[in-house]
Coordinates of C-alpha atoms in Angstrom, one line a residue:
M1 CA 39.7 15.6 4.2
R2 CA 40.3 18.2 6.7
F3 CA 42.0 21.1 6.8
P4 CA 44.9 20.5 9.3
E5 CA 44.6 22.6 12.0
F6 CA 41.0 21.3 12.7
S7 CA 40.0 18.1 14.9
G8 CA 37.3 16.6 16.9
E9 CA 34.0 15.3 15.7
W10 CA 31.4 16.4 13.7
V11 CA 27.9 17.2 15.4
T12 CA 24.8 15.5 13.9
K13 CA 21.9 17.6 13.3
S14 CA 19.0 17.8 11.4
I15 CA 17.9 20.2 8.6
N16 CA 15.3 21.7 11.0
D17 CA 18.1 22.7 13.5
L18 CA 20.2 24.7 10.9
A19 CA 17.2 26.0 8.7
V20 CA 13.7 27.4 8.3
V21 CA 12.4 25.4 5.1
I22 CA 9.7 27.4 3.3
G23 CA 7.6 26.0 0.5
G24 CA 6.5 28.7 -2.7
G25 CA 3.7 29.1 -5.1
T26 CA 2.5 30.3 -8.0
P27 CA -0.1 33.1 -8.1
D28 CA -3.2 32.9 -10.8
T29 CA -2.2 33.2 -14.1
T30 CA -5.1 34.6 -15.7
V31 CA -5.1 37.8 -13.1
K32 CA -2.5 40.3 -14.7
S33 CA -2.4 42.6 -11.6
Y34 CA -0.2 39.5 -10.2
W35 CA 2.4 39.5 -12.6
D36 CA 5.4 41.9 -13.9
G37 CA 5.8 43.3 -10.5
E38 CA 9.2 44.2 -8.5
I39 CA 9.6 40.8 -6.8
Q40 CA 12.1 38.1 -8.9
W41 CA 10.0 34.7 -9.3
F42 CA 12.2 31.5 -10.0
T43 CA 11.3 28.0 -11.2
P44 CA 13.7 24.9 -10.8
S45 CA 14.8 25.7 -14.2
E46 CA 16.3 28.6 -13.4
I47 CA 18.7 27.4 -10.5
G48 CA 21.6 25.2 -10.0
K49 CA 23.9 26.6 -13.1
N50 CA 25.9 29.0 -10.6
K51 CA 26.0 29.7 -7.1
Y52 CA 24.0 32.6 -7.1
V53 CA 21.0 33.8 -9.0
D54 CA 19.9 37.7 -8.9
S55 CA 17.2 38.1 -11.5
S56 CA 14.3 35.7 -12.5
L57 CA 12.7 35.7 -16.5
R58 CA 9.2 36.2 -14.3
T59 CA 8.4 38.9 -11.8
I60 CA 5.0 38.9 -9.5
T61 CA 3.4 41.8 -7.8
E62 CA 2.9 42.3 -3.7
V63 CA -0.7 41.7 -4.5
G64 CA 0.1 37.9 -6.0
L65 CA 2.4 37.2 -3.2
N66 CA -0.3 38.2 -1.1
N67 CA -2.9 36.1 -3.0
S68 CA -0.9 33.0 -3.4
S69 CA 1.0 30.7 -1.1
A70 CA 4.6 31.9 -2.3
K71 CA 6.7 33.4 0.3
L72 CA 9.1 36.4 0.0
L73 CA 12.1 35.2 0.8
P74 CA 15.4 36.7 2.3
P75 CA 18.5 37.4 0.7
N76 CA 21.0 34.6 1.0
T77 CA 18.2 31.8 0.9
I78 CA 19.2 28.8 -0.5
L79 CA 16.5 28.0 -3.1
L80 CA 16.1 24.4 -2.8
S81 CA 14.5 22.4 -6.1
S82 CA 12.0 19.8 -4.6
R83 CA 11.0 17.9 -7.4
A84 CA 11.5 17.2 -11.2
T85 CA 15.5 17.9 -10.7
I86 CA 15.6 17.3 -7.2
G87 CA 18.3 18.7 -4.9
E88 CA 19.4 21.4 -7.4
C89 CA 20.3 24.4 -5.7
S90 CA 21.5 28.4 -5.8
L91 CA 21.7 31.3 -3.3
S92 CA 19.6 34.3 -4.0
L93 CA 21.1 37.5 -3.9
R94 CA 17.8 39.6 -3.0
E95 CA 14.6 39.2 -1.7
C96 CA 12.5 36.5 -4.2
A97 CA 9.8 33.9 -4.0
T98 CA 9.5 30.7 -5.7
N99 CA 7.3 28.3 -7.6
Q100 CA 5.8 25.5 -5.8
G101 CA 8.8 23.5 -7.2
F102 CA 11.2 24.6 -4.1
Q103 CA 11.7 23.6 -0.5
C104 CA 13.9 26.8 0.1
L105 CA 16.1 27.1 3.6
V106 CA 16.5 30.3 5.2
S107 CA 19.7 29.6 7.6
K108 CA 19.5 29.9 11.1
K109 CA 22.6 28.4 13.3
C110 CA 24.7 27.7 10.7
N111 CA 27.2 29.2 7.9
V112 CA 25.0 29.7 5.0
D113 CA 27.6 29.0 2.6
F114 CA 28.4 25.7 4.1
L115 CA 24.7 25.2 4.4
Y116 CA 24.4 25.4 0.7
Y117 CA 27.5 23.0 0.2
L118 CA 26.4 20.7 2.6
I119 CA 22.3 20.3 0.9
Q120 CA 24.3 19.6 -2.5
T121 CA 25.8 16.2 -0.4
K122 CA 22.5 15.2 0.5
K123 CA 21.1 15.1 -2.8
K124 CA 20.9 11.0 -2.9
D125 CA 18.9 11.4 0.5
L126 CA 16.5 14.0 -1.3
I127 CA 15.8 11.8 -4.2
R128 CA 15.4 8.5 -1.6
K129 CA 12.9 10.5 0.5
S130 CA 10.8 12.0 -2.5
C131 CA 7.4 10.3 -3.4
G132 CA 4.7 10.9 -6.1
S133 CA 2.8 9.3 -9.0
T134 CA 3.2 11.1 -11.7
F135 CA 6.5 13.1 -10.5
L136 CA 8.7 12.9 -7.7
E137 CA 8.8 15.7 -5.1
I138 CA 10.1 15.9 -1.7
S139 CA 8.0 17.6 1.5
A140 CA 9.0 20.4 3.5
N141 CA 8.5 17.6 6.6
E142 CA 11.1 15.3 5.0
V143 CA 13.5 17.9 3.7
R144 CA 13.5 19.2 7.6
K145 CA 14.4 15.4 9.2
I146 CA 17.1 15.2 6.7
Q147 CA 20.2 14.2 9.1
V148 CA 23.5 16.1 8.3
S149 CA 27.0 16.8 10.2
V150 CA 28.3 19.7 11.0
P151 CA 31.9 21.3 12.2
S152 CA 32.8 24.3 14.0
D153 CA 31.4 27.6 13.0
V154 CA 35.0 28.7 12.1
E155 CA 35.9 25.2 10.1
Q156 CA 32.5 25.5 8.2
Q157 CA 33.2 29.0 7.2
K158 CA 37.5 27.8 6.1
I159 CA 35.3 24.9 4.1
A160 CA 32.8 27.3 2.5
E161 CA 35.3 29.7 1.5
L162 CA 37.7 27.0 -0.3
L163 CA 34.0 26.0 -2.3
S164 CA 33.3 29.5 -2.9
L165 CA 36.6 30.0 -5.3
I166 CA 35.6 27.1 -7.0
D167 CA 32.3 28.1 -7.6
E168 CA 33.5 31.6 -9.0
R169 CA 35.7 29.7 -11.3
I170 CA 32.8 27.8 -12.5
A171 CA 30.7 31.5 -12.7
T172 CA 33.4 32.4 -14.6
Q173 CA 33.7 29.9 -16.8
N174 CA 30.2 29.8 -17.6
K175 CA 30.6 33.4 -18.6
I176 CA 33.3 32.7 -21.1
I177 CA 31.6 29.9 -22.9
E178 CA 27.8 31.9 -22.9
D179 CA 30.1 34.7 -24.8
L180 CA 31.8 32.6 -27.2
K181 CA 28.4 31.0 -28.3
K182 CA 26.8 34.6 -28.1
L183 CA 29.3 35.5 -30.6
K184 CA 29.3 32.5 -32.6
S185 CA 25.6 33.1 -33.2
A186 CA 26.1 36.8 -34.3
I187 CA 28.4 35.7 -36.9
I188 CA 26.5 32.9 -38.1
E189 CA 23.1 35.7 -38.1
I190 CA 25.6 38.1 -40.3
E191 CA 26.6 35.5 -42.2
Y192 CA 23.2 33.7 -43.2
S193 CA 20.9 37.2 -42.7
P194 CA 18.0 37.6 -44.9
K195 CA 19.0 39.4 -48.5
D196 CA 16.4 41.1 -50.3
S197 CA 16.9 38.8 -53.3
Y198 CA 17.9 35.0 -53.5
H199 CA 19.5 33.2 -56.6
S200 CA 19.4 29.8 -54.7
H201 CA 17.1 27.6 -53.1
I202 CA 18.5 24.7 -50.5
G203 CA 17.0 22.1 -53.8
G204 CA 19.1 23.4 -56.2
A205 CA 22.2 22.0 -54.1
I206 CA 21.4 19.0 -52.3
V207 CA 19.9 15.5 -53.2
Q208 CA 18.2 13.0 -51.3
I209 CA 19.4 9.7 -50.7
S210 CA 17.3 6.5 -49.6
K211 CA 19.8 3.8 -49.9
R212 CA 18.6 1.1 -47.5
N213 CA 20.2 -1.6 -45.5
K214 CA 19.7 -4.4 -47.4
D215 CA 20.7 -8.0 -45.8
N216 CA 20.7 -5.8 -42.3
H217 CA 24.7 -5.9 -43.1
L218 CA 24.9 -2.6 -41.2
C219 CA 23.7 -2.7 -37.4
N220 CA 25.1 1.2 -35.9
V221 CA 21.5 2.1 -35.3
L222 CA 21.4 6.1 -35.2
S223 CA 18.4 8.9 -34.1
V224 CA 19.3 12.5 -34.7
S225 CA 18.7 15.1 -31.3
N226 CA 18.3 18.3 -31.5
R227 CA 21.1 18.8 -28.8
Q228 CA 23.6 16.1 -29.6
G229 CA 23.1 15.6 -33.6
F230 CA 23.9 12.0 -34.7
I231 CA 23.9 9.7 -31.8
K232 CA 23.4 5.8 -31.1
Q233 CA 20.0 5.1 -30.8
S234 CA 20.8 2.8 -27.5
E235 CA 22.4 6.2 -26.1
Q236 CA 19.5 8.2 -27.0
F237 CA 17.0 5.8 -25.3
E238 CA 19.2 4.4 -22.3
D239 CA 20.0 1.2 -23.5
R240 CA 16.5 0.4 -25.1
N241 CA 16.4 -1.3 -28.1
V242 CA 13.7 0.8 -30.1
A243 CA 14.4 -0.4 -33.5
S244 CA 12.9 -2.9 -35.8
D245 CA 14.9 -6.5 -35.8
D246 CA 14.5 -6.2 -39.3
T247 CA 16.3 -2.9 -40.2
S248 CA 16.7 -4.1 -44.0
N249 CA 13.9 -1.1 -44.9
Y250 CA 16.4 1.7 -42.5
K251 CA 18.4 4.0 -44.9
I252 CA 21.9 3.9 -44.8
V253 CA 23.6 7.5 -44.3
E254 CA 27.6 7.9 -44.7
K255 CA 29.7 10.7 -43.1
N256 CA 28.6 14.4 -44.2
D257 CA 25.3 13.3 -45.1
F258 CA 22.1 15.1 -43.1
A259 CA 19.0 13.6 -42.1
Y260 CA 16.2 15.1 -40.0
N261 CA 12.9 13.5 -38.7
P262 CA 10.3 15.9 -40.4
A263 CA 8.3 15.9 -37.0
R264 CA 10.9 17.4 -35.0
I265 CA 12.5 19.7 -37.2
N266 CA 10.7 22.4 -35.7
V267 CA 13.1 21.7 -32.4
G268 CA 16.6 21.4 -34.1
S269 CA 16.2 18.0 -35.0
I270 CA 18.5 18.0 -38.2
A271 CA 22.2 17.2 -38.1
R272 CA 25.4 16.1 -40.4
L273 CA 26.9 12.8 -39.9
T274 CA 30.5 13.4 -38.5
K275 CA 30.8 10.8 -35.3
F276 CA 30.5 8.1 -37.7
E277 CA 31.3 6.5 -40.6
T278 CA 28.6 5.0 -41.5
G279 CA 25.1 4.4 -39.6
I280 CA 21.6 3.3 -40.5
V281 CA 18.3 5.6 -39.3
S282 CA 14.5 5.0 -39.4
P283 CA 13.0 4.8 -42.7
M284 CA 10.6 8.1 -41.4
Y285 CA 13.7 10.0 -41.6
I286 CA 14.3 12.3 -44.6
C287 CA 18.4 12.4 -45.3
F288 CA 19.9 14.1 -48.1
R289 CA 23.6 15.0 -49.0
T290 CA 24.9 18.4 -50.5
K291 CA 26.4 18.6 -54.2
D292 CA 29.6 19.9 -54.7
C293 CA 28.9 23.5 -55.2
L294 CA 28.0 23.7 -51.4
L295 CA 29.8 22.8 -48.8
P296 CA 28.3 20.6 -46.1
E297 CA 29.7 22.6 -43.3
Y298 CA 28.6 25.6 -44.5
L299 CA 25.0 24.3 -44.8
E300 CA 25.1 23.0 -41.3
L301 CA 26.2 26.4 -39.8
F302 CA 23.0 27.4 -42.2
F303 CA 20.6 25.0 -40.0
E304 CA 21.9 26.9 -36.8
S305 CA 20.3 30.4 -38.2
R306 CA 17.4 32.2 -36.8
N307 CA 17.0 32.7 -40.6
F308 CA 16.6 28.5 -41.6
F309 CA 13.7 28.6 -38.8
Y310 CA 12.1 31.6 -39.9
H311 CA 11.6 29.7 -43.2
I312 CA 10.6 26.5 -41.5
Q313 CA 7.9 27.7 -39.3
K314 CA 6.4 29.2 -42.9
R315 CA 6.4 25.5 -44.3
L316 CA 5.4 23.1 -41.5
E317 CA 2.2 21.1 -42.4
G318 CA -0.2 19.0 -40.7
S319 CA -3.1 18.6 -38.6
V320 CA -1.9 16.2 -35.6
R321 CA 1.9 17.0 -36.1
L322 CA 3.6 19.9 -38.0
C323 CA 5.8 18.4 -40.5
L324 CA 8.5 19.6 -43.2
S325 CA 8.5 17.9 -46.3
Y326 CA 11.6 17.4 -48.3
E327 CA 10.3 19.1 -50.9
E328 CA 9.1 22.3 -48.8
L329 CA 12.9 22.0 -47.4
C330 CA 14.3 22.8 -51.1
N331 CA 12.3 25.4 -51.3
I332 CA 13.7 27.5 -48.8
P333 CA 16.1 30.4 -50.0
I334 CA 19.7 30.3 -49.2
V335 CA 22.7 32.6 -50.6
I336 CA 25.3 30.1 -51.8
P337 CA 28.6 31.8 -52.4
S338 CA 32.1 30.9 -53.7
I339 CA 33.6 27.8 -52.4
E340 CA 36.5 30.0 -51.0
K341 CA 34.3 31.9 -49.0
Q342 CA 32.4 29.3 -48.0
K343 CA 35.6 27.9 -46.4
Q344 CA 36.8 30.9 -45.1
V345 CA 33.5 31.3 -43.0
D346 CA 33.6 27.6 -42.0
L347 CA 37.5 27.7 -40.8
H348 CA 36.4 30.8 -38.9
L349 CA 33.7 29.6 -37.1
S350 CA 35.5 25.8 -36.7
K351 CA 37.8 27.6 -34.6
L352 CA 35.2 29.4 -32.7
A353 CA 33.7 26.3 -31.8
Q354 CA 37.2 24.4 -31.3
K355 CA 37.4 27.1 -28.3
I356 CA 34.0 26.6 -27.2
D357 CA 34.9 22.7 -26.9
L358 CA 37.9 23.5 -24.8
E359 CA 36.5 26.0 -22.5
M360 CA 33.6 23.5 -21.9
K361 CA 36.2 20.3 -21.1
I362 CA 38.0 23.1 -18.7
L363 CA 34.7 23.8 -16.8
Q364 CA 34.0 19.8 -16.5
F365 CA 37.6 19.5 -15.0
V366 CA 36.6 22.3 -12.6
Q367 CA 33.1 20.9 -11.8
Q368 CA 34.2 17.3 -11.7
Q369 CA 37.0 18.9 -8.9
K370 CA 33.7 20.5 -7.0
T371 CA 32.4 17.1 -6.9
Y372 CA 35.3 15.7 -5.4
L373 CA 35.8 18.0 -2.6
L374 CA 32.1 17.7 -1.8
H375 CA 32.4 13.8 -1.5
Q376 CA 35.9 14.0 0.6
M377 CA 35.3 17.3 3.1
F378 CA 31.7 16.4 4.4
I379 CA 30.8 13.5 6.5

């Protein structure tokens, strides 16, 4: 797919022909004088979401830079992750450094925006040329040898301008979603903020359930993840069957029931069943449902609050793994307003959640559009 005003063959080159490849490093974390300076210092988890990055979570000093293998990179450097999530990249807006999880590209003879998009089309090559026993990593030399095709400078600019417009839309969409999530969190914190005195505890509004899957009559085995809530176990473990062949001791959960793994609730693995009418979960899970005085939707929102996680941390027990027992869950205080008030809170936040879902779908559509163009506009 090309713009109509262009013709002719693209020229094959190596990454080494187009850019200087520079690795990164980490100053000694025990030396305080190396850290909290003026130099931005990126890790792979901070790049790839948007085209441009400006501020890093941690910074280093010039002394730290000089006493490590980290290098000072100029603005408009392509920060390319070379381990873990290989092939993720962003453009730096200012001078920066990175840890050792990068092979960064400083453009020599190529439109830097075009090169940024071009390297994204080579992710499979980057992964294929990676090696390592503990985790995959691609070396600077292997990055330099990657073969690419490039058009004229004018066509490079034209392609880069089109894809930059799409990236601007993606950045805007990410900001919309981020702001909506912040708004939802703020409302939750206001509604479920700690009170001077509590008149209720969770235990007074829930009842534990432990009905078993006798005769193995249910086969919808579910797990609870901290990001997706209830999910088919086969999806969570990539189609590996980790469930027992005999599931007669598994617990049955029905729509609006809650479940959590006592050893993983500290990372948010507690959820309400909404995607399925029924399912079964491992006997290790603690399952419960709400009484008539408490809407399951209202309790689910409480589980997203900082107040809830504060009380979890106070009640975790165990020497090897920290766990939250059902008894300690029941002891967590909660304000239970009238059912009408609960419905109002749920209605307000449900509309906000629907808005977030809609904006997420728009983001996915724009990202798919970008992926399509990356596949069609590059050789």
